[in-house]
N, C-alpha and C. Protein backbone atom coordinates (compact mmCIF):
# COMPACT_ATOMS: atom_id res chain seq x y z
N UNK A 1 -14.15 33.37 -9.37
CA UNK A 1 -14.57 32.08 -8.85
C UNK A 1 -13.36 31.15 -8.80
N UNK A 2 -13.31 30.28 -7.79
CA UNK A 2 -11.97 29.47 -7.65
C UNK A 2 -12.45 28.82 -8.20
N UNK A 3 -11.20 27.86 -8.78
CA UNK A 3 -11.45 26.60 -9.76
C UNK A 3 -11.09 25.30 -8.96
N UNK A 4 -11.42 24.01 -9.50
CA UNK A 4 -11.67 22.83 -8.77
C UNK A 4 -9.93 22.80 -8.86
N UNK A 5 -9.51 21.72 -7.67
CA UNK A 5 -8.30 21.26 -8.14
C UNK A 5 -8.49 20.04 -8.65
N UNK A 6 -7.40 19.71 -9.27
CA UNK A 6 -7.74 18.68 -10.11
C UNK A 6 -6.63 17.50 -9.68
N UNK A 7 -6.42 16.36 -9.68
CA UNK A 7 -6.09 15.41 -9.43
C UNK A 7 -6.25 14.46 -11.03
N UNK A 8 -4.95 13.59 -11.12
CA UNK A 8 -4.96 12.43 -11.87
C UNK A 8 -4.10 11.14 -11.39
N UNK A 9 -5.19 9.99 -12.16
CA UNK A 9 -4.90 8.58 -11.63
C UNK A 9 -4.57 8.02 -12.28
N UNK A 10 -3.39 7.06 -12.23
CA UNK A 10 -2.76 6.22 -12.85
C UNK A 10 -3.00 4.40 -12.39
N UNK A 11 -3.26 3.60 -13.70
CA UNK A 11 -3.39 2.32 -13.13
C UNK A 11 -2.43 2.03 -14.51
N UNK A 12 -0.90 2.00 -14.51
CA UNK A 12 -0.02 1.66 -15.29
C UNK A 12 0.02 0.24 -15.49
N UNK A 13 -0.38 -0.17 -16.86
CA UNK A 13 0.22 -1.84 -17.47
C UNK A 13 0.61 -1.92 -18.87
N UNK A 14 0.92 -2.74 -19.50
CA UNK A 14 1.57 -2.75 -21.26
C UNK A 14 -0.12 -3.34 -21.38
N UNK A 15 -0.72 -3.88 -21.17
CA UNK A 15 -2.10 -4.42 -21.98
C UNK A 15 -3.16 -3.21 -22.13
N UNK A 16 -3.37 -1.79 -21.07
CA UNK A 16 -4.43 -1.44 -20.82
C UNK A 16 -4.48 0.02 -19.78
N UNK A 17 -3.02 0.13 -19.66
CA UNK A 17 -3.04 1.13 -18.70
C UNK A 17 -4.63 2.45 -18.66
N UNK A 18 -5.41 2.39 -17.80
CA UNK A 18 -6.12 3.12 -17.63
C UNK A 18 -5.71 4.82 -16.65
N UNK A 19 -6.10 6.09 -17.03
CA UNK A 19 -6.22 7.31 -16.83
C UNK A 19 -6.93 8.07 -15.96
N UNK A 20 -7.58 8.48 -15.39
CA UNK A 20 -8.40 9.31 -14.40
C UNK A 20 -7.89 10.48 -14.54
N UNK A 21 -9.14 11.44 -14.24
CA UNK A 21 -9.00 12.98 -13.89
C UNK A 21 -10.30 13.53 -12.76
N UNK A 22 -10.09 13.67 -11.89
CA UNK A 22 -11.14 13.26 -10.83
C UNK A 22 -10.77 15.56 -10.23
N UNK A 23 -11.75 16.03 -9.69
CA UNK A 23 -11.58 17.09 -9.40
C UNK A 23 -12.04 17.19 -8.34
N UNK A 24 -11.72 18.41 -7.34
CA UNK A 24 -12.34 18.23 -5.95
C UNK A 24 -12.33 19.67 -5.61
N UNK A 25 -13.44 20.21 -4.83
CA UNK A 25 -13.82 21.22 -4.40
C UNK A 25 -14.63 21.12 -3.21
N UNK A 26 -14.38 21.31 -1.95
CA UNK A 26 -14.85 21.42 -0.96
C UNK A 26 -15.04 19.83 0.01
N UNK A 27 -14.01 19.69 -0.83
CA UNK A 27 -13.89 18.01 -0.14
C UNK A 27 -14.74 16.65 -1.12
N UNK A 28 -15.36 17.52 -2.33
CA UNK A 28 -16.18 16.55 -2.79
C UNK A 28 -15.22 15.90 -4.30
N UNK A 29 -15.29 14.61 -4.54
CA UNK A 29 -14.54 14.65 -5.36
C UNK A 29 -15.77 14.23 -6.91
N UNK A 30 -15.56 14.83 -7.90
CA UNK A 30 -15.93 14.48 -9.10
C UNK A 30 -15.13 14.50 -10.54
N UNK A 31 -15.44 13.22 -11.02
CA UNK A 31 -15.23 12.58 -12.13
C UNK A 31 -14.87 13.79 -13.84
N UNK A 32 -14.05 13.98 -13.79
CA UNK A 32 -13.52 14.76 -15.55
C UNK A 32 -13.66 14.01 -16.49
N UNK A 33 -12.57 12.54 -16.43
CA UNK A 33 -12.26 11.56 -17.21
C UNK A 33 -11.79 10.30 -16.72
N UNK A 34 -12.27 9.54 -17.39
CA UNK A 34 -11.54 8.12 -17.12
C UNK A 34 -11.71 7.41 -18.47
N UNK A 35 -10.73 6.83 -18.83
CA UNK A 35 -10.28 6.06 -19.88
C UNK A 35 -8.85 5.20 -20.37
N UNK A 36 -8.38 4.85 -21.32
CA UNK A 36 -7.54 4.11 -21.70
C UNK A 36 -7.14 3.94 -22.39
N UNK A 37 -6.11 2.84 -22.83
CA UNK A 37 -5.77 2.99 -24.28
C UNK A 37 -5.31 1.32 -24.21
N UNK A 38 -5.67 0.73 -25.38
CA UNK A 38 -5.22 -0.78 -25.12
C UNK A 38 -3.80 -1.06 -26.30
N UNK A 39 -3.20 -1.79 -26.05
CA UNK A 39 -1.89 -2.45 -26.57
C UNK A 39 -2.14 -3.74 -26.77
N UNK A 40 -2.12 -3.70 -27.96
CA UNK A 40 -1.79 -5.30 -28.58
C UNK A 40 -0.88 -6.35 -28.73
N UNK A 41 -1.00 -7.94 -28.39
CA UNK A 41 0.21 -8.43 -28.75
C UNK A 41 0.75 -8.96 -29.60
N UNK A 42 0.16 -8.13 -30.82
CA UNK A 42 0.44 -8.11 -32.14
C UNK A 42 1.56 -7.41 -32.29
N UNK A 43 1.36 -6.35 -31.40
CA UNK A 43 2.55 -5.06 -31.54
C UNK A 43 3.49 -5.56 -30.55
N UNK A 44 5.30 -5.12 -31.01
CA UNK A 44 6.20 -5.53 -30.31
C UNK A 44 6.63 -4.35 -29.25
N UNK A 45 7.18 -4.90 -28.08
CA UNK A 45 7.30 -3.77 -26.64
C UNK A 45 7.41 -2.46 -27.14
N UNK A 46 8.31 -1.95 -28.26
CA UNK A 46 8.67 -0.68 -28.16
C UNK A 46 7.48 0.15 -29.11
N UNK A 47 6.36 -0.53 -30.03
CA UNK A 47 5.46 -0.29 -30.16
C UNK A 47 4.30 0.15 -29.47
N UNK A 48 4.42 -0.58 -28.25
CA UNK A 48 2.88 -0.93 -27.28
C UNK A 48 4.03 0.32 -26.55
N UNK A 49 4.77 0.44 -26.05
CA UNK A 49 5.10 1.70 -25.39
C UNK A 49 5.20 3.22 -26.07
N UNK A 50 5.59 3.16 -27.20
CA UNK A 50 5.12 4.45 -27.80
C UNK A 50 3.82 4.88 -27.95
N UNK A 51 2.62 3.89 -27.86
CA UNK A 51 1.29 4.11 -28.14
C UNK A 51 0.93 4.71 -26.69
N UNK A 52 1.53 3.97 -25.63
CA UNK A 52 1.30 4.83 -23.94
C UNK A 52 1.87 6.04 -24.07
N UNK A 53 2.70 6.13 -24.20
CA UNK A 53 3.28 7.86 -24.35
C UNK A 53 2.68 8.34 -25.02
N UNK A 54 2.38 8.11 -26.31
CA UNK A 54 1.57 8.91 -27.14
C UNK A 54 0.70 9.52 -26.31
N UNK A 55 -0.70 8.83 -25.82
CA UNK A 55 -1.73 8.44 -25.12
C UNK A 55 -1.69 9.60 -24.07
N UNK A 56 -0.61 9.17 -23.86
CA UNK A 56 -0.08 10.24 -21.74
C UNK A 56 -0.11 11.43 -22.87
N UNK A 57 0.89 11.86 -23.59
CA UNK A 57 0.75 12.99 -23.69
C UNK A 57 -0.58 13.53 -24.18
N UNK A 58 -1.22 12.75 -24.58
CA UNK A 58 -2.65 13.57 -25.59
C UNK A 58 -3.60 13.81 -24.28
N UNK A 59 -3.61 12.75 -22.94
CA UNK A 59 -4.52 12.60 -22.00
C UNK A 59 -3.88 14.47 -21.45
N UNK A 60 -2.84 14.37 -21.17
CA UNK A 60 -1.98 15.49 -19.97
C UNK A 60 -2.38 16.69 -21.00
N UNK A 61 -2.35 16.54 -22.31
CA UNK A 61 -2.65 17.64 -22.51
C UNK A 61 -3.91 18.57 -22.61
N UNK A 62 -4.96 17.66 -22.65
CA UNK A 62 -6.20 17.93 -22.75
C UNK A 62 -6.22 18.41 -21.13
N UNK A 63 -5.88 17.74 -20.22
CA UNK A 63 -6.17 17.68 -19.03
C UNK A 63 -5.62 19.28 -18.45
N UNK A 64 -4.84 19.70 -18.77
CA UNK A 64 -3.93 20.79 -18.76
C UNK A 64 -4.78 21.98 -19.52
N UNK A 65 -5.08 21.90 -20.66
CA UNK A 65 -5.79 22.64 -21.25
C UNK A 65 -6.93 23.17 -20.41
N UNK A 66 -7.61 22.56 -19.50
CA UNK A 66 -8.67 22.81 -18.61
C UNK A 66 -8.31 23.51 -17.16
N UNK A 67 -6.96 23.20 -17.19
CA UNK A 67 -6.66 24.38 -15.69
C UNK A 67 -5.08 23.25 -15.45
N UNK A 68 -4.44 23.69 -14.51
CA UNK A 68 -3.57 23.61 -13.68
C UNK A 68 -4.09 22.13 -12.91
N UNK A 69 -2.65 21.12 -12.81
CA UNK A 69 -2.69 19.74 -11.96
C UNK A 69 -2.07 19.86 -10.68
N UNK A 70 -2.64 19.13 -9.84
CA UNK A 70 -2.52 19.45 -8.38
C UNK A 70 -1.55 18.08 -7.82
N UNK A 71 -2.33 17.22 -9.00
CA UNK A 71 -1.08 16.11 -8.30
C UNK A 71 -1.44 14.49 -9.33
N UNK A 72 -0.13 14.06 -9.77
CA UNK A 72 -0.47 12.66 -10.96
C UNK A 72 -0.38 11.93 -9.78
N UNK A 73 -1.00 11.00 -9.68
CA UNK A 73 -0.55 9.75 -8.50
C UNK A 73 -0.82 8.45 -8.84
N UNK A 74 0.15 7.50 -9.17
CA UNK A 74 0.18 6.41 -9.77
C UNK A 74 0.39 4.84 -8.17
N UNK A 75 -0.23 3.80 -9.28
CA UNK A 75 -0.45 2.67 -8.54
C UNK A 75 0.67 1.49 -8.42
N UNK A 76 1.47 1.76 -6.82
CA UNK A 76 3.03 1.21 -7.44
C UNK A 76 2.55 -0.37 -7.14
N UNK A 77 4.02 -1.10 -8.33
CA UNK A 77 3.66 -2.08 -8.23
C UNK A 77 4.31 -3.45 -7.62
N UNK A 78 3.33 -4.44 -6.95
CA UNK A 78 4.01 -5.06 -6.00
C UNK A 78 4.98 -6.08 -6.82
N UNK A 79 5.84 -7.00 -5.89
CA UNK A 79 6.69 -7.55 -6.28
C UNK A 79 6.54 -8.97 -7.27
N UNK A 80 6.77 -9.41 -8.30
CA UNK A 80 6.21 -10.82 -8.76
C UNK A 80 7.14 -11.81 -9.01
N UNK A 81 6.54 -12.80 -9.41
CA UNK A 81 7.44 -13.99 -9.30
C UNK A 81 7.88 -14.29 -11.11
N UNK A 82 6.81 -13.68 -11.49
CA UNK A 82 7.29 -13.61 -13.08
C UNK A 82 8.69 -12.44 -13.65
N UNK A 83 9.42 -12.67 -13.77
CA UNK A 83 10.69 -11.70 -13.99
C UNK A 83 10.41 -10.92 -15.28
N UNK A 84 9.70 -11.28 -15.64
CA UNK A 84 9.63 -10.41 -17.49
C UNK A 84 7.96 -9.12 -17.05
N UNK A 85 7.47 -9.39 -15.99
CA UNK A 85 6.11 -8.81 -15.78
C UNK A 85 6.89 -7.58 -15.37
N UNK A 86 7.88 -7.15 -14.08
CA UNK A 86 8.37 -6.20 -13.39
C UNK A 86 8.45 -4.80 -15.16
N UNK A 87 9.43 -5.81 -15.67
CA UNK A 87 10.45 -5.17 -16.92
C UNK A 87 9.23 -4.65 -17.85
N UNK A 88 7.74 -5.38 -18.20
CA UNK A 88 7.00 -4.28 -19.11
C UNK A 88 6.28 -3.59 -18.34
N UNK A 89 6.01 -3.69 -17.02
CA UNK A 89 5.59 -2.43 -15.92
C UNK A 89 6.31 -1.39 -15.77
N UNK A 90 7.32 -1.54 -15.83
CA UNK A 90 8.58 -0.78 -15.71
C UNK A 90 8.73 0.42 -16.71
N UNK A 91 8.27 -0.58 -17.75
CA UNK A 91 8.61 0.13 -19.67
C UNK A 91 7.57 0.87 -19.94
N UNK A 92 6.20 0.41 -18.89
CA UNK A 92 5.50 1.28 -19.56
C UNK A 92 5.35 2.33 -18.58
N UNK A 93 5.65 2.38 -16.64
CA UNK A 93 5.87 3.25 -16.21
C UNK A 93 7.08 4.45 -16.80
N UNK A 94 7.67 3.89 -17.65
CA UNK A 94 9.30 4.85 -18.37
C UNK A 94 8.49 5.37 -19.50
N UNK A 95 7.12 4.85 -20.32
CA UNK A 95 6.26 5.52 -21.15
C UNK A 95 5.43 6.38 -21.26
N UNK A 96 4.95 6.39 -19.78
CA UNK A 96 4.12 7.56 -18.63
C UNK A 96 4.72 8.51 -18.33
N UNK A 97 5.50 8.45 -17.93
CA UNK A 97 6.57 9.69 -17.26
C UNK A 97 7.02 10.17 -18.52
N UNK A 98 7.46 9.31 -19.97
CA UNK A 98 8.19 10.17 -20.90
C UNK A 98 7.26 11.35 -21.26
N UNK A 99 5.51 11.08 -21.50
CA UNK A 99 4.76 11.60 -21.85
C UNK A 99 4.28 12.69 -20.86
N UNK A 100 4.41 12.51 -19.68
CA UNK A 100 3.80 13.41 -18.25
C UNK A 100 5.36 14.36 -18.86
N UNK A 101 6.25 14.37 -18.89
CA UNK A 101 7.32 14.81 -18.68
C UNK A 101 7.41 16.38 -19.97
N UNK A 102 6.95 15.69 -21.14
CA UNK A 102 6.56 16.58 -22.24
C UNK A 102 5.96 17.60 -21.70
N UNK A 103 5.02 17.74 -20.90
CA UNK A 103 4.11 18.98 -20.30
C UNK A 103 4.84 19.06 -18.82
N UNK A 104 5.71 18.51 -18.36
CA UNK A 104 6.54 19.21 -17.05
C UNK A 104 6.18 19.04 -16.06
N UNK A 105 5.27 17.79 -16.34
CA UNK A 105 3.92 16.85 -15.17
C UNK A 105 5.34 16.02 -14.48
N UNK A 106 5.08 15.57 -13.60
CA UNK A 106 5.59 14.51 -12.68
C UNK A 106 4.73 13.91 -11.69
N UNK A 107 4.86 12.72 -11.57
CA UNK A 107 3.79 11.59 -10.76
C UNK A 107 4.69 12.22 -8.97
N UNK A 108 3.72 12.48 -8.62
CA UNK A 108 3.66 13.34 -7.12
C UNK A 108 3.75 12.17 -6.46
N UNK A 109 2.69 11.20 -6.00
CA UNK A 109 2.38 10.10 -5.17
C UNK A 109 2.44 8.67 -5.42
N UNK A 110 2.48 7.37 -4.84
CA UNK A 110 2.63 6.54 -5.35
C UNK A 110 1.56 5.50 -3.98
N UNK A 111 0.78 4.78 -4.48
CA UNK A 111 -0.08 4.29 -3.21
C UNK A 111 -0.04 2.77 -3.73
N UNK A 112 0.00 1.93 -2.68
CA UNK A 112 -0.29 0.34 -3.57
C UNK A 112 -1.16 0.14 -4.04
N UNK A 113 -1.95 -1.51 -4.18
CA UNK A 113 -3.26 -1.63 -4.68
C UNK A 113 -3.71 -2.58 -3.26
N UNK A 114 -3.05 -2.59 -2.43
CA UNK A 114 -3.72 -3.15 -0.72
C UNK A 114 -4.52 -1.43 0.11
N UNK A 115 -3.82 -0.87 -0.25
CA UNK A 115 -4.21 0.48 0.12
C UNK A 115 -4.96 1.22 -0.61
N UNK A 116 -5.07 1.00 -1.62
CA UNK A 116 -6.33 1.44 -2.43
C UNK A 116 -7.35 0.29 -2.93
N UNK A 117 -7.25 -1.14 -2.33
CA UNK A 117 -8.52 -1.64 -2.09
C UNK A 117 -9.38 -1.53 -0.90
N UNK A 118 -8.28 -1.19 0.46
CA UNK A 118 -8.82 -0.84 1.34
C UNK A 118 -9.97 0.73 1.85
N UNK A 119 -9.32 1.54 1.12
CA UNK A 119 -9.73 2.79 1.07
C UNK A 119 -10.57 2.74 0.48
N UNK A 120 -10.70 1.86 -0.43
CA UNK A 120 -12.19 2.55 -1.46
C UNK A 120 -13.31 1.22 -1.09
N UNK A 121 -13.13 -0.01 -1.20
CA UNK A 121 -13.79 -1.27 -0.89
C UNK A 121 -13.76 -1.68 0.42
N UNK A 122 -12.72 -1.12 1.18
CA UNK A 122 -13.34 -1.69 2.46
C UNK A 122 -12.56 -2.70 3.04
N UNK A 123 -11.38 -3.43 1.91
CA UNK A 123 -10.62 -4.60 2.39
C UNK A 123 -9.38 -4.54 1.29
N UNK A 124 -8.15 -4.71 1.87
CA UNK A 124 -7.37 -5.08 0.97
C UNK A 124 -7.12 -6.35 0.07
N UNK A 125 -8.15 -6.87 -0.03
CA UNK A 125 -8.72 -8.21 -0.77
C UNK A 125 -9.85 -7.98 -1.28
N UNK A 126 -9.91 -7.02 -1.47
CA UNK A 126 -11.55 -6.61 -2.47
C UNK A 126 -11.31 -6.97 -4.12
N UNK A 127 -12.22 -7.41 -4.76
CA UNK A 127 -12.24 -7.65 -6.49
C UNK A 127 -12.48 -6.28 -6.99
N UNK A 128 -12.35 -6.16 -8.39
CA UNK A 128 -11.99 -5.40 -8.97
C UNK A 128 -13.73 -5.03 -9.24
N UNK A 129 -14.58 -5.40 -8.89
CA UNK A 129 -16.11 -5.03 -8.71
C UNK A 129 -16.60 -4.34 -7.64
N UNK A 130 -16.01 -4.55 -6.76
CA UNK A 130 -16.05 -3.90 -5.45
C UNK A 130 -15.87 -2.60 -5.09
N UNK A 131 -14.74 -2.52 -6.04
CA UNK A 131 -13.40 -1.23 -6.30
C UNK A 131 -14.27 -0.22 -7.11
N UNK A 132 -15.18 -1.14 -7.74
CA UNK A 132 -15.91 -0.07 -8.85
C UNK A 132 -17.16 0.22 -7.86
N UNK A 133 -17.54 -0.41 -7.40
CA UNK A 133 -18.82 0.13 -6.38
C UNK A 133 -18.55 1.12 -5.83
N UNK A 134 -17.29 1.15 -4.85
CA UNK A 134 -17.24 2.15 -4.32
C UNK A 134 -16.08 3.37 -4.63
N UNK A 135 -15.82 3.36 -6.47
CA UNK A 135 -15.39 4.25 -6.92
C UNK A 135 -16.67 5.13 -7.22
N UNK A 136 -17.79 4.21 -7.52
CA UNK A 136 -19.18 5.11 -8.07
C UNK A 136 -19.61 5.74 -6.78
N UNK A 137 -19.44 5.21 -5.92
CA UNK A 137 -20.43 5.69 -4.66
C UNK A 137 -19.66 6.92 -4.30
N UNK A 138 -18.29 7.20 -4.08
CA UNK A 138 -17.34 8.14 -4.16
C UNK A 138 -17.49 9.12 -4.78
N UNK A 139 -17.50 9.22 -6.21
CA UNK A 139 -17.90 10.02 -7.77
C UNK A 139 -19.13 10.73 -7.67
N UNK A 140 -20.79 9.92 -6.38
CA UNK A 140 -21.65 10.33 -6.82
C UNK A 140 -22.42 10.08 -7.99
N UNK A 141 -21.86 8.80 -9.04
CA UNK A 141 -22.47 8.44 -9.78
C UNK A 141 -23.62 7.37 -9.51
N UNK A 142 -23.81 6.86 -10.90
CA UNK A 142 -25.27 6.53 -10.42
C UNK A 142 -24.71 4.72 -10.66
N UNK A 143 -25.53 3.89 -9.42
CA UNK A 143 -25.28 2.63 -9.27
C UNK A 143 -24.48 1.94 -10.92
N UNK A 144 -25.46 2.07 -11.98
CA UNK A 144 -25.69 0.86 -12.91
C UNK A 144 -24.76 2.02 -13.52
N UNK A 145 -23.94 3.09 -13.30
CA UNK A 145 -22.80 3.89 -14.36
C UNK A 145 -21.66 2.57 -14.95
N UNK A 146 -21.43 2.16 -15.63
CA UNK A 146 -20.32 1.85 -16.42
C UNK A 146 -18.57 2.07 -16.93
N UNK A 147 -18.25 1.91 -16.25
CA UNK A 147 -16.86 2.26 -16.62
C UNK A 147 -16.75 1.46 -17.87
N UNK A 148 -15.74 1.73 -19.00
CA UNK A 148 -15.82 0.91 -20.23
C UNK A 148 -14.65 -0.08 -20.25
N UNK A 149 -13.64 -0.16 -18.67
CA UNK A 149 -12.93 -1.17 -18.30
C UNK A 149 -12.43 -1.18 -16.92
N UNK A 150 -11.94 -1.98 -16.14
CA UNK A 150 -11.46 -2.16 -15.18
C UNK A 150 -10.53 -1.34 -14.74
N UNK A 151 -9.40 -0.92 -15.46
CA UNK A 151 -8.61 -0.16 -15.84
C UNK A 151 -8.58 1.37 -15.74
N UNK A 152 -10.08 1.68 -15.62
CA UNK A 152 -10.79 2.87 -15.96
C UNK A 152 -11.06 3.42 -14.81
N UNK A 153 -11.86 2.32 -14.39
CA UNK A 153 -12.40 2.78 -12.51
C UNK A 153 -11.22 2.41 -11.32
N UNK A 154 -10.42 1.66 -11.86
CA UNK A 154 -8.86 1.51 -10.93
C UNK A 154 -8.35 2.63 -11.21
N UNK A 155 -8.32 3.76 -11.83
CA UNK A 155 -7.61 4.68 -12.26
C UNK A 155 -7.77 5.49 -11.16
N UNK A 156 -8.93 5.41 -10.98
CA UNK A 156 -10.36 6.52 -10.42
C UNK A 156 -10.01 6.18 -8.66
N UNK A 157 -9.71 4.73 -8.47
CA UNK A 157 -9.77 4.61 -7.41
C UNK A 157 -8.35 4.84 -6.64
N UNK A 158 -7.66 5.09 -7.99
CA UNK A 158 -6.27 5.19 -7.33
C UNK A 158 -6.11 6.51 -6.56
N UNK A 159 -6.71 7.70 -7.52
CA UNK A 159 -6.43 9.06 -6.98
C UNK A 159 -7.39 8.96 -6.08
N UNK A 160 -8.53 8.87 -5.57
CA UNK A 160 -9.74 8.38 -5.07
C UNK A 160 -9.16 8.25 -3.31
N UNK A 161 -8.29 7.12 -3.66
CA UNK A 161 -7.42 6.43 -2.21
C UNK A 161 -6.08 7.42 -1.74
N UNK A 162 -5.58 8.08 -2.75
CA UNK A 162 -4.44 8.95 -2.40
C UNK A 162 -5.13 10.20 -1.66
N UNK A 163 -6.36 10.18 -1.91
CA UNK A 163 -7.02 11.72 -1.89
C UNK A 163 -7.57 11.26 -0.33
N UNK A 164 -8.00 10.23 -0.42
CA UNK A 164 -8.71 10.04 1.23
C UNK A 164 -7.43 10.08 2.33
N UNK A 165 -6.51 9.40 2.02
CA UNK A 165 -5.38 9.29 2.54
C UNK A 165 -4.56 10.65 2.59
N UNK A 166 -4.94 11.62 2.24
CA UNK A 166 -3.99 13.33 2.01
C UNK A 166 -5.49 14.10 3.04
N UNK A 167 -6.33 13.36 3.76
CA UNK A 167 -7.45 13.78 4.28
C UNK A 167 -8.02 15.20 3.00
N UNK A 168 -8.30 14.95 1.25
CA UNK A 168 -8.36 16.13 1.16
C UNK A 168 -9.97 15.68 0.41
N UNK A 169 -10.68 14.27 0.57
CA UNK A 169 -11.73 14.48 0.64
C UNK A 169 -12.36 13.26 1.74
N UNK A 170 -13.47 13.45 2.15
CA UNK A 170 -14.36 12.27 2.94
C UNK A 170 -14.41 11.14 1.93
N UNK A 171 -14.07 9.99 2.69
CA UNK A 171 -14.35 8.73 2.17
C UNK A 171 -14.28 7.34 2.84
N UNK A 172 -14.38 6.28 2.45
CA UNK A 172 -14.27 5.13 3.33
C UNK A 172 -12.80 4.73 3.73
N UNK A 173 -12.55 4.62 5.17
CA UNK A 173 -10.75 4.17 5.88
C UNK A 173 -10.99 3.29 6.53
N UNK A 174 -10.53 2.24 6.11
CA UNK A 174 -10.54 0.85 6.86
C UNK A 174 -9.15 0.69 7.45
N UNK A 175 -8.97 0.93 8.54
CA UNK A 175 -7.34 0.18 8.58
C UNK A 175 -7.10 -1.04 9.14
């Protein structure tokens, strides 16, 4: 029996970075994992970044343990006016990769968040409620499902939008 391929989503930040593991077989895509890990600002940068690596590696490895990855695809990030925001995006994208890197993973794709509000919500100005509507409607889950953060179902929608965009499942394309 062939096995699903598997796909993972990245929604990289120092507060909350959220995870996805979304699988697809015959064009349909379904839900493995989604979750997170939160950082405190109790804890100082090189703290809150060892806890993401940690995290990446424990996520990649579980994820790995279940079969072979087809592709990490993370949510790049746009430009800001705050100069210190780039530098812990940065630190904790350098915390992701240290941990993907342990298992010999590398982030394949990189999609914005205008292009993955569009793909999944319908508008590149969609809220982060929207994003979850039609990450559930995508998944096949059920309306009132719960993600346990924002972070969680952005994860979901990231690979979600890379995947509609690689035509490798049906989904909503607004251009």
């Amino acid at each position: 029996m062939a096995k699903d391929d598997v796909y993972i989503g990245l929604d990289v930040s120092l507060a909350a970075p959220g995870f996805a593991a979304i699988s697809v077989r015959n064009r349909k895509p379904r839900l493995i994992a989604a979750t997170h890990v939160k950082t405190g600002t109790d804890e100082n940068y090189a703290q809150r970044y060892e806890a993401i690596e940690a995290f990446t590696t424990l996520f990649i490895r579980e994820q790995l343990r279940a079969g072979p990855l087809k592709a990490v695809i993370r949510e790049s990030f746009p430009p800001a006016r705050n100069p210190r925001l780039p530098q812990t995006i940065y630190g904790a994208w350098a915390a992701v990769d240290r941990g993907l890197h342990k298992y010999g993973v590398e982030v394949a794709g990189v999609i914005s968040p205008t292009d993955v509000k569009k793909r999944i919500a319908g508008s590149g100005k969609a809220e982060k409620a929207d994003v979850a509507v039609g990450v559930r409607k995508l998944l096949g889950l059920a309306d009132d499902y719960q993600f346990a953060t924002d972070d969680e179902s952005d994860a979901c929608a990231v690979v979600l939008a890379w995947l509609i965009g690689q035509d490798l499942i049906d989904g909503r394309v607004t251009e």
